[in-house]
Amino acid sequence: MPDYLGLLRERVAIFDGAMGTQLMALELSPDDFGGARYNGCYEALVLSRPDVVRSIHEAYLAAGADVVETDSFTGSRLKLEEFGLGERTLEINRRSAELAREACEKFSTPQNPRFAAGS
């Protein structure tokens, strides 16, 4: 596995942009979120529309990002509880990390490793 700190010793790592902004721009429907109850809970998309989250990660990596941040910016139990998802906090955050890692694995090469960072 490539070494993140080794990369930083060589050069500046480029991070992705704003996951939330990209998701908002898609104007997703309540169905995309898994129902009206979850509408606006962008972390819920890792369960209901992982393809959308993964595609955003992949777009940033294709544009040259070295690091993508997980779709977990407000993935705390306190915030997820507002949507009735508090009991699924671990599942949501774990899936968020898996999606970021999957995208990184797709784009990583020995010469240009890619990394996922928790948000």
PDB file of C-alpha atoms in Angstrom:
ATOM      1  CA  MET A   1       0.000   0.000   0.000  1.00  0.00           C
ATOM      2  CA  PRO A   2       1.356   3.444  -0.896  1.00  0.00           C
ATOM      3  CA  ASP A   3       2.333   5.720   1.968  1.00  0.00           C
ATOM      4  CA  TYR A   4       0.338   8.936   2.367  1.00  0.00           C
ATOM      5  CA  LEU A   5       2.995  10.590   4.490  1.00  0.00           C
ATOM      6  CA  GLY A   6       5.604   9.615   1.915  1.00  0.00           C
ATOM      7  CA  LEU A   7       3.559  11.408  -0.738  1.00  0.00           C
ATOM      8  CA  LEU A   8       3.441  14.522   1.436  1.00  0.00           C
ATOM      9  CA  ARG A   9       7.222  14.448   1.845  1.00  0.00           C
ATOM     10  CA  GLU A  10       7.513  14.573  -1.947  1.00  0.00           C
ATOM     11  CA  ARG A  11       4.834  17.113  -2.844  1.00  0.00           C
ATOM     12  CA  VAL A  12       1.567  18.770  -1.910  1.00  0.00           C
ATOM     13  CA  ALA A  13      -1.436  16.438  -2.038  1.00  0.00           C
ATOM     14  CA  ILE A  14      -4.476  17.729  -3.928  1.00  0.00           C
ATOM     15  CA  PHE A  15      -7.812  17.150  -2.188  1.00  0.00           C
ATOM     16  CA  ASP A  16     -11.231  17.045  -3.810  1.00  0.00           C
ATOM     17  CA  GLY A  17     -13.705  19.904  -3.736  1.00  0.00           C
ATOM     18  CA  ALA A  18     -17.022  20.031  -1.943  1.00  0.00           C
ATOM     19  CA  MET A  19     -19.043  16.796  -1.927  1.00  0.00           C
ATOM     20  CA  GLY A  20     -22.125  18.537  -0.543  1.00  0.00           C
ATOM     21  CA  THR A  21     -22.075  21.208  -3.220  1.00  0.00           C
ATOM     22  CA  GLN A  22     -21.801  18.586  -5.940  1.00  0.00           C
ATOM     23  CA  LEU A  23     -24.699  16.599  -4.476  1.00  0.00           C
ATOM     24  CA  MET A  24     -26.886  19.696  -4.120  1.00  0.00           C
ATOM     25  CA  ALA A  25     -26.240  20.624  -7.742  1.00  0.00           C
ATOM     26  CA  LEU A  26     -27.812  17.327  -8.832  1.00  0.00           C
ATOM     27  CA  GLU A  27     -31.199  18.403  -7.434  1.00  0.00           C
ATOM     28  CA  LEU A  28     -31.959  14.880  -6.261  1.00  0.00           C
ATOM     29  CA  SER A  29     -35.518  13.825  -5.466  1.00  0.00           C
ATOM     30  CA  PRO A  30     -36.795  12.467  -2.148  1.00  0.00           C
ATOM     31  CA  ASP A  31     -36.756   9.019  -3.772  1.00  0.00           C
ATOM     32  CA  ASP A  32     -33.010   9.358  -4.328  1.00  0.00           C
ATOM     33  CA  PHE A  33     -32.556   9.864  -0.588  1.00  0.00           C
ATOM     34  CA  GLY A  34     -34.588   6.769   0.214  1.00  0.00           C
ATOM     35  CA  GLY A  35     -37.873   8.566   0.869  1.00  0.00           C
ATOM     36  CA  ALA A  36     -39.226  11.925   1.976  1.00  0.00           C
ATOM     37  CA  ARG A  37     -38.145  11.311   5.575  1.00  0.00           C
ATOM     38  CA  TYR A  38     -34.469  11.337   4.502  1.00  0.00           C
ATOM     39  CA  ASN A  39     -34.694  14.135   1.929  1.00  0.00           C
ATOM     40  CA  GLY A  40     -31.721  16.436   2.437  1.00  0.00           C
ATOM     41  CA  CYS A  41     -29.651  13.908   4.385  1.00  0.00           C
ATOM     42  CA  TYR A  42     -26.747  13.670   1.976  1.00  0.00           C
ATOM     43  CA  GLU A  43     -25.081  10.964   4.062  1.00  0.00           C
ATOM     44  CA  ALA A  44     -28.107   8.710   3.449  1.00  0.00           C
ATOM     45  CA  LEU A  45     -27.141   8.668  -0.224  1.00  0.00           C
ATOM     46  CA  VAL A  46     -24.306   6.245   0.555  1.00  0.00           C
ATOM     47  CA  LEU A  47     -27.074   3.695   1.196  1.00  0.00           C
ATOM     48  CA  SER A  48     -29.737   4.726  -1.306  1.00  0.00           C
ATOM     49  CA  ARG A  49     -27.611   6.050  -4.207  1.00  0.00           C
ATOM     50  CA  PRO A  50     -24.026   4.859  -3.761  1.00  0.00           C
ATOM     51  CA  ASP A  51     -23.581   5.197  -7.522  1.00  0.00           C
ATOM     52  CA  VAL A  52     -24.039   8.962  -7.272  1.00  0.00           C
ATOM     53  CA  VAL A  53     -21.568   9.337  -4.407  1.00  0.00           C
ATOM     54  CA  ARG A  54     -19.008   7.094  -6.097  1.00  0.00           C
ATOM     55  CA  SER A  55     -19.339   9.004  -9.388  1.00  0.00           C
ATOM     56  CA  ILE A  56     -18.504  12.284  -7.640  1.00  0.00           C
ATOM     57  CA  HIS A  57     -15.417  10.736  -6.063  1.00  0.00           C
ATOM     58  CA  GLU A  58     -14.398   9.363  -9.447  1.00  0.00           C
ATOM     59  CA  ALA A  59     -14.883  12.740 -11.144  1.00  0.00           C
ATOM     60  CA  TYR A  60     -12.560  14.411  -8.643  1.00  0.00           C
ATOM     61  CA  LEU A  61      -9.974  11.657  -9.063  1.00  0.00           C
ATOM     62  CA  ALA A  62     -10.219  11.881 -12.854  1.00  0.00           C
ATOM     63  CA  ALA A  63      -9.614  15.627 -12.546  1.00  0.00           C
ATOM     64  CA  GLY A  64      -6.384  14.940 -10.663  1.00  0.00           C
ATOM     65  CA  ALA A  65      -7.245  14.828  -6.970  1.00  0.00           C
ATOM     66  CA  ASP A  66      -4.919  12.715  -4.839  1.00  0.00           C
ATOM     67  CA  VAL A  67      -7.370  12.516  -1.946  1.00  0.00           C
ATOM     68  CA  VAL A  68     -11.166  12.320  -1.802  1.00  0.00           C
ATOM     69  CA  GLU A  69     -13.110  13.007   1.364  1.00  0.00           C
ATOM     70  CA  THR A  70     -15.873  10.683   2.471  1.00  0.00           C
ATOM     71  CA  ASP A  71     -19.530  11.694   2.204  1.00  0.00           C
ATOM     72  CA  SER A  72     -19.779  11.945   5.976  1.00  0.00           C
ATOM     73  CA  PHE A  73     -19.480  15.661   6.744  1.00  0.00           C
ATOM     74  CA  THR A  74     -22.577  15.583   8.979  1.00  0.00           C
ATOM     75  CA  GLY A  75     -22.403  11.854   9.648  1.00  0.00           C
ATOM     76  CA  SER A  76     -22.539  12.187  13.426  1.00  0.00           C
ATOM     77  CA  ARG A  77     -25.154  10.338  15.426  1.00  0.00           C
ATOM     78  CA  LEU A  78     -26.580  13.658  16.619  1.00  0.00           C
ATOM     79  CA  LYS A  79     -27.153  14.941  13.077  1.00  0.00           C
ATOM     80  CA  LEU A  80     -28.298  11.599  11.643  1.00  0.00           C
ATOM     81  CA  GLU A  81     -30.819  11.307  14.466  1.00  0.00           C
ATOM     82  CA  GLU A  82     -32.636  14.325  12.972  1.00  0.00           C
ATOM     83  CA  PHE A  83     -33.514  12.029  10.063  1.00  0.00           C
ATOM     84  CA  GLY A  84     -34.219   8.963  12.204  1.00  0.00           C
ATOM     85  CA  LEU A  85     -30.903   7.428  11.165  1.00  0.00           C
ATOM     86  CA  GLY A  86     -29.012   7.649  14.448  1.00  0.00           C
ATOM     87  CA  GLU A  87     -28.950   3.869  14.874  1.00  0.00           C
ATOM     88  CA  ARG A  88     -27.298   3.571  11.447  1.00  0.00           C
ATOM     89  CA  THR A  89     -24.414   5.953  12.157  1.00  0.00           C
ATOM     90  CA  LEU A  90     -21.709   3.293  12.013  1.00  0.00           C
ATOM     91  CA  GLU A  91     -23.180   1.694   8.882  1.00  0.00           C
ATOM     92  CA  ILE A  92     -23.438   5.031   7.072  1.00  0.00           C
ATOM     93  CA  ASN A  93     -19.929   6.143   7.967  1.00  0.00           C
ATOM     94  CA  ARG A  94     -18.441   2.764   7.118  1.00  0.00           C
ATOM     95  CA  ARG A  95     -20.211   2.698   3.740  1.00  0.00           C
ATOM     96  CA  SER A  96     -19.069   6.255   3.072  1.00  0.00           C
ATOM     97  CA  ALA A  97     -15.457   5.183   3.601  1.00  0.00           C
ATOM     98  CA  GLU A  98     -15.917   2.087   1.439  1.00  0.00           C
ATOM     99  CA  LEU A  99     -17.223   4.140  -1.486  1.00  0.00           C
ATOM    100  CA  ALA A 100     -14.307   6.557  -1.285  1.00  0.00           C
ATOM    101  CA  ARG A 101     -11.823   3.685  -1.095  1.00  0.00           C
ATOM    102  CA  GLU A 102     -13.449   1.896  -4.059  1.00  0.00           C
ATOM    103  CA  ALA A 103     -13.039   5.011  -6.178  1.00  0.00           C
ATOM    104  CA  CYS A 104      -9.423   5.413  -5.037  1.00  0.00           C
ATOM    105  CA  GLU A 105      -8.610   1.811  -5.858  1.00  0.00           C
ATOM    106  CA  LYS A 106     -10.020   2.305  -9.358  1.00  0.00           C
ATOM    107  CA  PHE A 107      -7.751   5.292 -10.006  1.00  0.00           C
ATOM    108  CA  SER A 108      -4.609   4.395  -8.028  1.00  0.00           C
ATOM    109  CA  THR A 109      -1.430   3.381  -9.762  1.00  0.00           C
ATOM    110  CA  PRO A 110       1.991   2.662  -8.250  1.00  0.00           C
ATOM    111  CA  GLN A 111       3.180   6.006  -9.632  1.00  0.00           C
ATOM    112  CA  ASN A 112       0.064   7.929  -8.570  1.00  0.00           C
ATOM    113  CA  PRO A 113      -1.578   6.470  -5.470  1.00  0.00           C
ATOM    114  CA  ARG A 114      -4.954   7.861  -4.403  1.00  0.00           C
ATOM    115  CA  PHE A 115      -6.253   8.179  -0.855  1.00  0.00           C
ATOM    116  CA  ALA A 116      -9.521   8.551   1.040  1.00  0.00           C
ATOM    117  CA  ALA A 117      -9.875  10.877   4.015  1.00  0.00           C
ATOM    118  CA  GLY A 118     -12.687  10.952   6.528  1.00  0.00           C
ATOM    119  CA  SER A 119     -14.774  14.094   6.525  1.00  0.00           C
TER     120      SER A 119
END
